[in-house]
Amino acid sequence: MTSRGGIVTCPSLLTRRPAVGDAVGSLVARVRAEDTLGQFARFVLVGASTTLVYAAFFATLEGLGYLPAHVVATAASTLLANEMHRRLTFHAGERVHWLTAQLEASGVTVIGLLLTSASLGVLNSTVSDASVVTQVALVVTVTGLVGLMRFIALRWLFRPRTVTTA
């Protein structure tokens, strides 16, 4: 290790990246990849982020009752998720309009809203005092399954078709 003008250098650190740096670099490259696994990784990260948004809305509005809180939280987090999927997950910001992305994802979203609302209804009718944490955990579980359906729909059903010419 040498010191030059107040700067300490260590040649071994300059020529070799630490193992943690290599692992982080590999993970970042994997998430940025345009293949199915890269898109799925981004899809999961967006889903996790917007689930936190859902939980914050639901916890804040839970005093209005579980159903109004759930509907408002679902609407807000879904709009955000759809936009993040359009721009980040599928990098479709230039080729898919905002409204188109919202409409394409809305069918699966409605199915998810119905399934999560029914699940919350069953929970609240069987457990008289279910905590907010329990309610959010239930919604996260059901939403995870619906999210997998959504990924399949957005990845394979709504992808741009290539035109072949003969």
XYZ file of C-alpha atoms in Angstrom:
166
model
C 0.000 0.000 0.000
C 1.393 3.381 -0.933
C 0.392 6.938 -0.284
C 0.494 9.582 -2.988
C -0.622 13.069 -2.188
C -3.013 11.909 0.541
C -4.476 9.107 -1.628
C -3.883 5.606 -0.371
C -3.647 2.941 -3.046
C -3.539 -0.802 -2.774
C -2.551 -2.394 -6.089
C -4.192 -5.737 -5.260
C -7.576 -4.016 -4.818
C -7.181 -2.109 -8.049
C -6.528 -5.219 -10.138
C -8.989 -7.633 -8.528
C -12.638 -7.094 -7.649
C -13.823 -8.596 -4.364
C -16.039 -11.705 -4.596
C -19.021 -9.729 -3.306
C -18.596 -7.232 -6.124
C -18.513 -10.058 -8.654
C -21.680 -11.581 -7.183
C -23.498 -8.231 -7.205
C -22.335 -7.573 -10.762
C -23.599 -10.985 -11.871
C -26.936 -10.427 -10.153
C -27.364 -6.997 -11.724
C -26.491 -8.390 -15.159
C -28.985 -11.236 -14.640
C -31.790 -8.814 -13.696
C -31.001 -6.564 -16.670
C -31.058 -9.445 -19.173
C -33.824 -9.427 -21.766
C -34.556 -13.144 -21.564
C -37.452 -14.706 -19.674
C -35.483 -15.107 -16.431
C -34.366 -11.464 -16.470
C -37.895 -10.266 -17.123
C -39.259 -12.544 -14.409
C -36.693 -11.195 -11.918
C -37.759 -7.622 -12.733
C -41.418 -8.675 -12.557
C -40.878 -10.039 -9.038
C -38.995 -6.911 -7.926
C -41.756 -4.652 -9.260
C -44.365 -6.889 -7.629
C -42.586 -6.734 -4.285
C -42.272 -2.949 -4.490
C -45.905 -2.380 -5.385
C -47.004 -4.860 -2.725
C -45.399 -2.546 -0.188
C -47.437 0.298 -1.700
C -50.568 -1.870 -1.384
C -49.771 -2.669 2.271
C -49.246 1.004 3.104
C -52.569 2.024 1.502
C -54.432 -0.912 3.064
C -53.073 -0.257 6.561
C -53.836 3.459 6.251
C -57.391 2.946 4.990
C -58.290 -0.185 6.997
C -60.454 1.911 9.318
C -62.920 2.305 6.428
C -63.402 -1.481 6.393
C -61.393 -4.204 4.732
C -63.201 -4.071 1.375
C -62.931 -0.315 0.635
C -59.324 -0.349 1.844
C -58.580 -3.353 -0.347
C -60.187 -1.879 -3.482
C -58.412 1.495 -3.160
C -55.064 -0.119 -2.302
C -55.423 -2.557 -5.198
C -56.311 0.201 -7.681
C -53.384 2.413 -6.658
C -50.797 -0.356 -6.542
C -52.043 -1.899 -9.796
C -51.759 1.354 -11.759
C -48.216 1.750 -10.457
C -47.327 -1.901 -11.154
C -48.675 -1.761 -14.705
C -46.603 1.324 -15.479
C -43.470 -0.123 -13.883
C -43.934 -3.373 -15.814
C -44.403 -1.428 -19.039
C -41.263 0.644 -18.536
C -38.944 -1.545 -16.439
C -39.950 -5.184 -16.681
C -40.717 -5.411 -20.387
C -39.032 -2.191 -21.602
C -42.143 -1.415 -23.634
C -42.418 2.289 -22.839
C -41.748 3.292 -26.448
C -43.951 0.699 -28.134
C -46.903 0.307 -25.741
C -49.032 3.297 -24.740
C -49.917 3.801 -21.053
C -53.634 3.171 -21.614
C -52.960 0.047 -23.673
C -50.798 -1.376 -20.878
C -53.505 -0.631 -18.309
C -56.192 -2.280 -20.429
C -54.102 -5.350 -21.241
C -53.361 -5.989 -17.576
C -56.845 -5.120 -16.341
C -58.397 -8.522 -17.092
C -55.937 -10.340 -14.886
C -56.207 -7.530 -12.341
C -59.994 -7.923 -12.131
C -59.567 -11.673 -11.603
C -57.021 -10.920 -8.878
C -59.286 -8.356 -7.254
C -62.169 -10.828 -7.188
C -60.007 -13.635 -5.770
C -58.365 -11.456 -3.122
C -61.698 -9.843 -2.153
C -63.315 -13.264 -1.801
C -60.348 -14.474 0.249
C -60.586 -11.447 2.544
C -64.333 -11.977 2.843
C -63.855 -15.608 3.900
C -61.111 -14.631 6.353
C -63.185 -11.850 7.905
C -66.270 -14.073 8.195
C -64.345 -16.905 9.863
C -61.883 -14.907 11.973
C -63.723 -12.109 13.727
C -60.656 -10.025 14.549
C -58.080 -10.762 11.827
C -55.104 -8.435 12.134
C -54.014 -6.139 9.328
C -50.836 -8.225 9.021
C -52.883 -11.416 8.527
C -55.119 -9.734 5.954
C -52.163 -8.324 4.018
C -50.370 -11.711 4.177
C -53.438 -13.389 2.686
C -53.664 -10.827 -0.100
C -49.927 -11.137 -0.809
C -50.236 -14.915 -1.108
C -53.217 -14.803 -3.456
C -51.659 -11.928 -5.383
C -48.454 -13.920 -5.835
C -50.408 -16.655 -7.580
C -52.318 -14.136 -9.663
C -49.018 -12.376 -10.403
C -47.682 -15.541 -11.964
C -50.756 -15.592 -14.243
C -50.121 -11.936 -15.022
C -46.497 -12.538 -15.945
C -47.535 -15.324 -18.314
C -50.186 -13.086 -19.888
C -47.887 -10.089 -20.276
C -44.860 -12.121 -21.395
C -46.491 -14.472 -23.878
C -50.067 -13.374 -24.644
C -49.653 -9.611 -25.025
C -46.168 -9.502 -26.520
C -45.737 -7.861 -29.903
C -46.150 -10.275 -32.769
C -43.524 -10.411 -35.461
C -44.772 -10.354 -39.001
C -43.238 -12.879 -41.316
C -43.128 -12.226 -45.014
C -42.838 -14.953 -47.602
